[in-house]
Short mmCIF file of C-alpha atoms in Angstrom, two decimals:
data_model
loop_
_atom_site.label_atom_id
_atom_site.label_comp_id
_atom_site.label_asym_id
_atom_site.label_seq_id
_atom_site.Cartn_x
_atom_site.Cartn_y
_atom_site.Cartn_z
CA MET A 1 77.35 94.57 133.12
CA THR A 2 76.76 94.11 129.83
CA LEU A 3 79.95 92.77 127.44
CA ARG A 4 79.10 93.31 123.78
CA GLY A 5 82.26 92.91 121.52
CA ASN A 6 82.37 88.91 120.74
CA ARG A 7 78.84 88.76 119.79
CA ARG A 8 79.62 89.65 116.68
CA PHE A 9 83.38 89.75 116.20
CA SER A 10 83.05 85.92 116.48
CA PRO A 11 80.29 84.99 114.06
CA ASP A 12 78.63 81.86 113.68
CA ARG A 13 79.67 79.53 110.94
CA ARG A 14 76.59 77.61 110.46
CA ALA A 15 75.23 81.49 110.23
CA LEU A 16 77.30 82.65 107.85
CA LEU A 17 77.02 79.55 106.00
CA ALA A 18 73.13 79.68 105.77
CA GLY A 19 73.55 83.37 104.58
CA ALA A 20 76.24 82.19 102.45
CA GLY A 21 73.64 79.31 100.83
CA ALA A 22 71.19 82.07 99.89
CA LEU A 23 73.98 84.13 98.12
CA ALA A 24 75.20 81.49 96.12
CA ALA A 25 71.32 80.24 95.29
CA THR A 26 70.65 83.39 93.32
CA ALA A 27 74.53 83.88 91.80
CA ALA A 28 72.50 82.67 88.79
CA VAL A 29 69.89 84.85 88.30
CA ALA A 30 71.46 87.74 89.95
CA GLY A 31 74.35 87.02 87.76
CA CYS A 32 72.35 87.72 84.17
CA GLN A 33 70.06 90.14 85.99
CA ARG A 34 71.07 94.10 86.39
CA SER A 35 70.79 95.47 90.20
CA GLU A 36 71.00 99.47 89.79
CA ALA A 37 70.30 100.87 92.62
CA PRO A 38 67.40 103.27 93.47
CA VAL A 39 67.59 107.03 93.30
CA ASP A 40 65.94 108.71 95.34
CA GLU A 41 63.06 112.55 94.59
CA GLU A 42 66.03 114.30 94.52
CA GLY A 43 67.89 112.16 91.94
CA ARG A 44 70.49 110.76 94.94
CA VAL A 45 71.70 106.58 94.85
CA ARG A 46 69.78 105.24 97.69
CA LEU A 47 72.33 102.38 99.57
CA ARG A 48 70.90 100.16 102.84
CA PHE A 49 74.50 99.64 104.46
CA ALA A 50 73.87 96.86 107.72
CA THR A 51 75.97 97.09 110.17
CA ASP A 52 77.59 94.11 112.51
CA TRP A 53 75.92 95.14 115.81
CA ARG A 54 73.73 97.68 117.43
CA ALA A 55 75.71 101.61 116.80
CA GLN A 56 78.65 102.24 118.36
CA ALA A 57 81.64 103.93 117.97
CA GLU A 58 82.92 100.83 116.15
CA HIS A 59 80.97 102.24 113.11
CA GLY A 60 82.00 105.82 114.06
CA GLY A 61 83.46 106.82 110.69
CA PHE A 62 79.88 105.55 108.55
CA TYR A 63 77.69 107.62 111.36
CA GLN A 64 80.29 110.43 110.23
CA ALA A 65 80.09 110.22 106.50
CA LEU A 66 76.60 110.32 107.39
CA ALA A 67 76.51 113.23 109.72
CA SER A 68 78.73 115.26 107.91
CA GLY A 69 77.30 115.12 104.52
CA ALA A 70 80.37 113.62 103.03
CA TYR A 71 77.36 110.54 101.33
CA ALA A 72 75.12 113.26 99.82
CA LYS A 73 77.82 115.89 98.62
CA ARG A 74 78.84 112.72 96.58
CA GLY A 75 75.13 111.84 95.13
CA LEU A 76 74.28 109.17 98.09
CA ASN A 77 71.41 108.93 100.06
CA VAL A 78 72.65 106.75 103.09
CA GLU A 79 70.66 103.95 104.94
CA ILE A 80 72.75 102.78 108.25
CA ILE A 81 70.42 100.08 109.06
CA GLN A 82 72.32 98.43 112.76
CA GLY A 83 72.86 94.85 113.54
CA GLY A 84 72.07 92.79 116.43
CA PRO A 85 71.39 89.61 117.53
CA GLY A 86 70.26 87.71 114.93
CA VAL A 87 70.72 89.80 112.23
CA ASN A 88 72.66 87.82 109.67
CA VAL A 89 74.27 90.33 107.37
CA PRO A 90 74.78 87.70 104.51
CA GLN A 91 71.29 86.76 104.61
CA LEU A 92 69.64 90.89 104.08
CA LEU A 93 72.27 90.88 101.05
CA ALA A 94 70.91 87.85 99.84
CA SER A 95 67.20 88.94 100.14
CA GLY A 96 68.29 92.41 98.24
CA ALA A 97 66.76 93.90 102.20
CA VAL A 98 70.44 95.75 102.38
CA GLU A 99 72.85 96.81 99.22
CA LEU A 100 75.77 96.87 101.50
CA GLY A 101 76.91 95.38 104.06
CA MET A 102 79.90 94.98 106.81
CA GLY A 103 81.96 92.11 107.65
CA SER A 104 83.14 91.78 110.95
CA ASN A 105 86.74 90.40 109.83
CA SER A 106 88.34 88.11 107.54
CA PHE A 107 86.79 84.84 108.29
CA ILE A 108 83.16 86.16 106.28
CA PRO A 109 84.03 86.93 102.92
CA MET A 110 85.60 83.97 103.12
CA ASN A 111 83.77 81.55 104.55
CA LEU A 112 81.50 83.06 101.88
CA VAL A 113 83.52 81.82 98.87
CA ALA A 114 83.93 78.55 100.26
CA GLU A 115 80.12 78.42 99.80
CA GLY A 116 80.09 80.38 96.55
CA ALA A 117 78.33 83.29 97.28
CA PRO A 118 78.66 85.82 94.95
CA VAL A 119 79.95 88.68 97.29
CA LYS A 120 83.26 90.29 98.27
CA ALA A 121 85.18 92.91 100.67
CA VAL A 122 85.36 96.18 98.84
CA ALA A 123 87.58 97.88 101.75
CA ALA A 124 88.39 97.33 105.23
CA PHE A 125 87.76 100.39 107.26
CA PHE A 126 90.26 98.59 110.48
CA GLN A 127 93.52 97.21 109.34
CA LYS A 128 93.82 95.74 112.86
CA ASP A 129 90.96 93.41 113.70
CA PRO A 130 90.13 94.98 117.54
CA GLN A 131 90.20 91.01 119.20
CA VAL A 132 92.14 90.90 121.98
CA LEU A 133 92.83 88.34 125.03
CA ILE A 134 92.86 89.54 128.77
CA ALA A 135 94.01 88.05 131.79
CA HIS A 136 94.63 89.43 134.83
CA PRO A 137 97.65 91.73 135.56
CA ASP A 138 100.69 90.11 135.81
CA PRO A 139 104.07 91.02 135.23
CA ALA A 140 105.33 88.59 134.13
CA LEU A 141 102.62 88.45 130.98
CA GLU A 142 104.71 90.16 128.27
CA SER A 143 103.35 88.17 124.88
CA ILE A 144 100.58 86.16 124.60
CA ALA A 145 103.24 83.04 124.42
CA ASP A 146 103.20 83.76 128.09
CA LEU A 147 99.24 82.53 128.76
CA ALA A 148 100.46 78.93 127.50
CA GLY A 149 98.97 76.71 129.48
CA ARG A 150 96.53 78.32 131.18
CA PRO A 151 92.37 78.00 130.52
CA PHE A 152 91.27 80.63 127.72
CA LEU A 153 87.49 81.00 128.62
CA LEU A 154 86.95 80.96 124.75
CA ALA A 155 82.42 81.24 123.05
CA THR A 156 81.60 78.54 120.58
CA ALA A 157 82.25 80.54 117.55
CA SER A 158 85.58 82.01 118.22
CA ARG A 159 87.15 78.36 118.26
CA ASP A 160 86.78 78.00 114.80
CA ALA A 161 88.25 81.57 114.32
CA PHE A 162 91.40 83.38 115.92
CA TRP A 163 91.59 80.32 118.02
CA VAL A 164 92.91 78.46 115.01
CA TRP A 165 95.42 81.32 114.74
CA LEU A 166 96.16 80.96 117.99
CA LYS A 167 96.85 76.84 117.87
CA ALA A 168 98.82 77.30 114.67
CA LYS A 169 100.81 80.19 116.09
CA TYR A 170 101.55 79.26 119.92
CA ASN A 171 101.01 75.47 120.56
CA PHE A 172 98.09 75.97 122.76
CA THR A 173 95.67 72.74 122.32
CA ASP A 174 91.88 72.42 122.65
CA ASP A 175 92.38 71.10 126.19
CA GLN A 176 93.16 74.73 127.57
CA VAL A 177 89.24 75.68 126.19
CA ARG A 178 86.38 76.48 128.74
CA THR A 179 82.98 78.33 127.41
CA TYR A 180 82.82 81.30 127.10
CA ASN A 181 79.21 82.78 127.58
CA PHE A 182 79.51 86.69 127.61
CA ASN A 183 79.75 86.30 131.11
CA PRO A 184 83.06 88.05 133.17
CA ALA A 185 82.07 86.35 136.36
CA PRO A 186 84.82 82.85 135.71
CA PHE A 187 87.12 84.89 134.77
CA LEU A 188 86.94 87.00 137.49
CA ALA A 189 87.19 84.05 140.05
CA ASP A 190 89.93 82.75 138.51
CA GLU A 191 93.50 84.78 138.21
CA ARG A 192 94.64 82.19 136.08
CA ALA A 193 92.01 83.10 133.29
CA VAL A 194 92.43 84.04 129.77
CA GLN A 195 89.55 86.05 128.12
CA GLN A 196 88.46 86.90 124.62
CA GLY A 197 87.23 90.36 124.17
CA TYR A 198 87.19 93.37 121.70
CA LEU A 199 89.77 95.79 122.54
CA THR A 200 86.69 98.74 122.71
CA SER A 201 84.33 96.98 124.85
CA GLU A 202 85.90 93.88 127.33
CA PRO A 203 89.02 95.38 128.78
CA TRP A 204 86.79 98.83 129.72
CA SER A 205 83.86 96.67 130.97
CA ILE A 206 86.47 95.14 132.83
CA GLU A 207 88.14 97.82 134.80
CA GLN A 208 84.37 99.39 135.26
CA ALA A 209 83.32 96.46 137.15
CA ALA A 210 86.57 94.57 139.16
CA GLY A 211 88.26 97.87 140.01
CA PHE A 212 91.47 97.03 138.13
CA ALA A 213 93.15 97.41 134.63
CA PRO A 214 93.61 94.00 132.85
CA ARG A 215 96.45 93.23 131.36
CA VAL A 216 95.32 93.27 127.35
CA PHE A 217 96.87 91.65 123.99
CA LEU A 218 95.79 92.92 121.08
CA LEU A 219 95.82 90.01 118.59
CA ALA A 220 96.85 92.27 115.08
CA ASP A 221 99.68 93.47 117.01
CA GLU A 222 101.16 89.30 117.33
CA GLY A 223 100.85 89.04 113.47
CA TYR A 224 97.08 87.71 113.28
CA PRO A 225 96.68 88.44 109.72
CA SER A 226 92.05 89.48 109.71
CA TYR A 227 91.24 92.71 108.74
CA ALA A 228 87.56 94.05 110.33
CA ALA A 229 84.90 96.69 109.79
CA MET A 230 84.74 95.33 106.01
CA VAL A 231 82.39 96.34 103.82
CA LEU A 232 80.90 93.70 101.36
CA ALA A 233 79.16 93.86 98.11
CA PRO A 234 77.53 91.58 96.42
CA ASN A 235 78.81 91.19 92.88
CA ALA A 236 76.49 91.82 90.32
CA PHE A 237 75.72 95.06 92.61
CA ALA A 238 79.19 96.50 92.28
CA ARG A 239 79.59 95.35 88.81
CA ASP A 240 76.56 97.59 87.95
CA ASN A 241 76.80 100.04 90.43
CA ALA A 242 80.68 100.95 90.64
CA ALA A 243 80.51 104.86 90.15
CA ALA A 244 78.05 104.93 93.37
CA LEU A 245 80.25 101.98 94.97
CA ARG A 246 83.35 103.81 94.45
CA SER A 247 81.45 107.23 96.15
CA PHE A 248 80.37 105.11 99.53
CA ILE A 249 83.68 103.98 99.65
CA ALA A 250 85.58 107.05 99.58
CA ALA A 251 83.30 109.30 101.73
CA SER A 252 83.05 106.38 104.48
CA ALA A 253 87.39 106.51 104.29
CA GLU A 254 86.43 110.63 104.73
CA GLY A 255 84.15 109.76 107.86
CA TRP A 256 86.36 107.55 109.17
CA ARG A 257 89.31 110.19 108.86
CA ASP A 258 87.37 113.08 110.27
CA TYR A 259 86.22 110.81 113.02
CA ILE A 260 89.75 109.47 114.66
CA GLN A 261 91.51 112.52 113.84
CA GLY A 262 88.95 115.19 113.98
CA ASP A 263 85.79 115.39 116.69
CA GLY A 264 83.87 112.92 116.70
CA LYS A 265 80.53 114.44 118.13
CA ALA A 266 78.32 114.79 115.18
CA ALA A 267 78.68 111.01 114.61
CA ASP A 268 78.44 109.94 118.59
CA ALA A 269 75.29 112.07 118.61
CA LEU A 270 73.37 109.83 115.87
CA ILE A 271 75.06 106.91 117.17
CA ARG A 272 73.41 107.83 120.91
CA LYS A 273 69.85 108.47 118.89
CA ALA A 274 70.19 104.93 117.42
CA ASN A 275 71.29 102.95 119.83
CA PRO A 276 70.33 104.55 123.54
CA GLU A 277 71.79 102.33 125.87
CA MET A 278 74.86 103.55 124.38
CA THR A 279 77.09 105.92 126.60
CA GLN A 280 79.24 108.63 125.75
CA ALA A 281 81.48 107.80 128.27
CA ILE A 282 82.05 104.19 126.25
CA LEU A 283 81.89 106.05 122.65
CA ASP A 284 84.86 108.13 123.74
CA GLN A 285 87.04 105.29 125.49
CA ALA A 286 86.57 103.29 122.52
CA ARG A 287 87.49 106.10 119.79
CA ALA A 288 90.43 106.35 121.68
CA LYS A 289 91.67 102.68 121.60
CA LEU A 290 91.05 103.01 117.87
CA LYS A 291 92.94 105.94 117.51
CA ALA A 292 96.09 104.82 119.82
CA ASN A 293 95.98 101.63 118.44
CA GLY A 294 96.21 102.09 114.91
CA ILE A 295 92.78 100.59 113.94
CA VAL A 296 91.96 102.54 111.42
CA ASP A 297 95.01 104.36 109.95
CA GLY A 298 97.56 102.06 110.78
CA GLY A 299 99.06 99.02 108.05
CA ASP A 300 97.99 98.99 104.34
CA ALA A 301 96.00 102.28 105.10
CA ALA A 302 99.22 103.98 106.00
CA LEU A 303 100.46 103.37 102.48
CA TYR A 304 97.79 103.04 100.47
CA GLY A 305 94.96 104.72 101.96
CA LEU A 306 91.84 104.38 104.40
CA GLY A 307 90.25 101.17 103.65
CA ALA A 308 92.56 99.76 101.62
CA MET A 309 93.80 95.77 101.19
CA THR A 310 96.45 94.29 100.17
CA ALA A 311 96.74 90.64 98.22
CA ASP A 312 99.16 89.79 100.89
CA ARG A 313 97.26 90.18 104.17
CA TRP A 314 94.68 88.31 102.55
CA GLN A 315 97.23 85.21 101.18
CA ALA A 316 98.71 84.91 104.89
CA PHE A 317 95.06 85.01 106.16
CA PHE A 318 94.24 81.95 103.96
CA ASP A 319 97.32 80.00 104.14
CA VAL A 320 96.82 79.61 108.00
CA THR A 321 93.42 78.95 108.05
CA SER A 322 93.54 76.51 105.22
CA GLY A 323 96.88 74.62 107.33
CA ALA A 324 94.55 74.52 109.94
CA GLY A 325 91.85 72.77 107.83
CA VAL A 326 89.15 75.40 107.75
CA TYR A 327 89.12 75.98 104.23
CA PRO A 328 90.65 73.23 101.30
CA PRO A 329 93.99 74.12 100.14
CA ASN A 330 92.58 74.43 96.12
CA LEU A 331 90.55 77.44 97.43
CA ASP A 332 90.46 80.87 95.18
CA TRP A 333 90.98 82.79 98.04
CA ARG A 334 91.37 85.90 95.74
CA GLN A 335 87.58 85.55 95.30
CA ALA A 336 86.77 87.51 98.91
CA PHE A 337 88.17 90.29 98.28
CA THR A 338 88.40 93.34 95.38
CA THR A 339 90.14 96.78 95.06
CA GLN A 340 89.19 97.98 92.53
CA TYR A 341 86.29 99.97 93.98
CA LEU A 342 89.03 101.81 96.12
CA PRO A 343 90.17 105.35 95.82
CA GLY A 344 92.65 105.85 93.51
CA ARG A 345 91.71 102.76 91.39
CA GLY A 346 89.60 101.23 88.71
#
């Protein structure tokens, strides 16, 4: 059984900082040079957008905007470049291989700030990070707090990510942690085990393999403040291509609205073409969970529109992570994001 989710949503901090370092190293040059995006033979601005993993429903709004012509009607020629093992989005941005990239969670732009890299999150299309904890069915489990004392199967990178928040909020301890290698066998063998996962991936895979519906806790529903599915843009690119960037964000918001609220078949067709391992059954259940849990249109998006971000959310994220020693308390967390390119801003 193949599990997909957390291989990308709990990124290796060392790899991210390597990418951040590459961006920081080019900051002085990029700051004084212009970086206008190229145009195609029809005069449309060409934008390459790198996603954080292979094509899937978690990218559906971007593929919907491509399929529906939402990008094209705004004068954009967008190419979606799918990620995968070994793909480092910050490094792609640093090398100029792409103009825009996808940030999987709030640690990524904050890590870039910590390294002095000139890049920001300019939109967040997942208002809730779909990170979950998965347990065996047990009527006594009503909240994450009820998982106290149980063994947690976590990937190494997750210990520097959402585990920081879990320890701060629930007083969990590091001696509960066991290594998770993206194989569900240890979880299935231990009825007290808790496994990390992604709302749209591992719970469904476990149910298909084991024949039972696991107990699933969405961290965002208990206050985890991370955004996800963010658009990352180098500062120089954003400065020199403000109109194109606003158009990309507006078209992506249209795509996500249509993918969640309308018919996602056109996007699904592009996803399956780009990633032949993807099945329609996986896409259908993932899209349904995105919709049912308000991942795209809940939270700040319900108040300010799709893609919205707020300073309050970013500060909440910084407060808990800096309090746990992940970032220095004097880090300028405001450099991780900007709202000036969102629809209705700027």
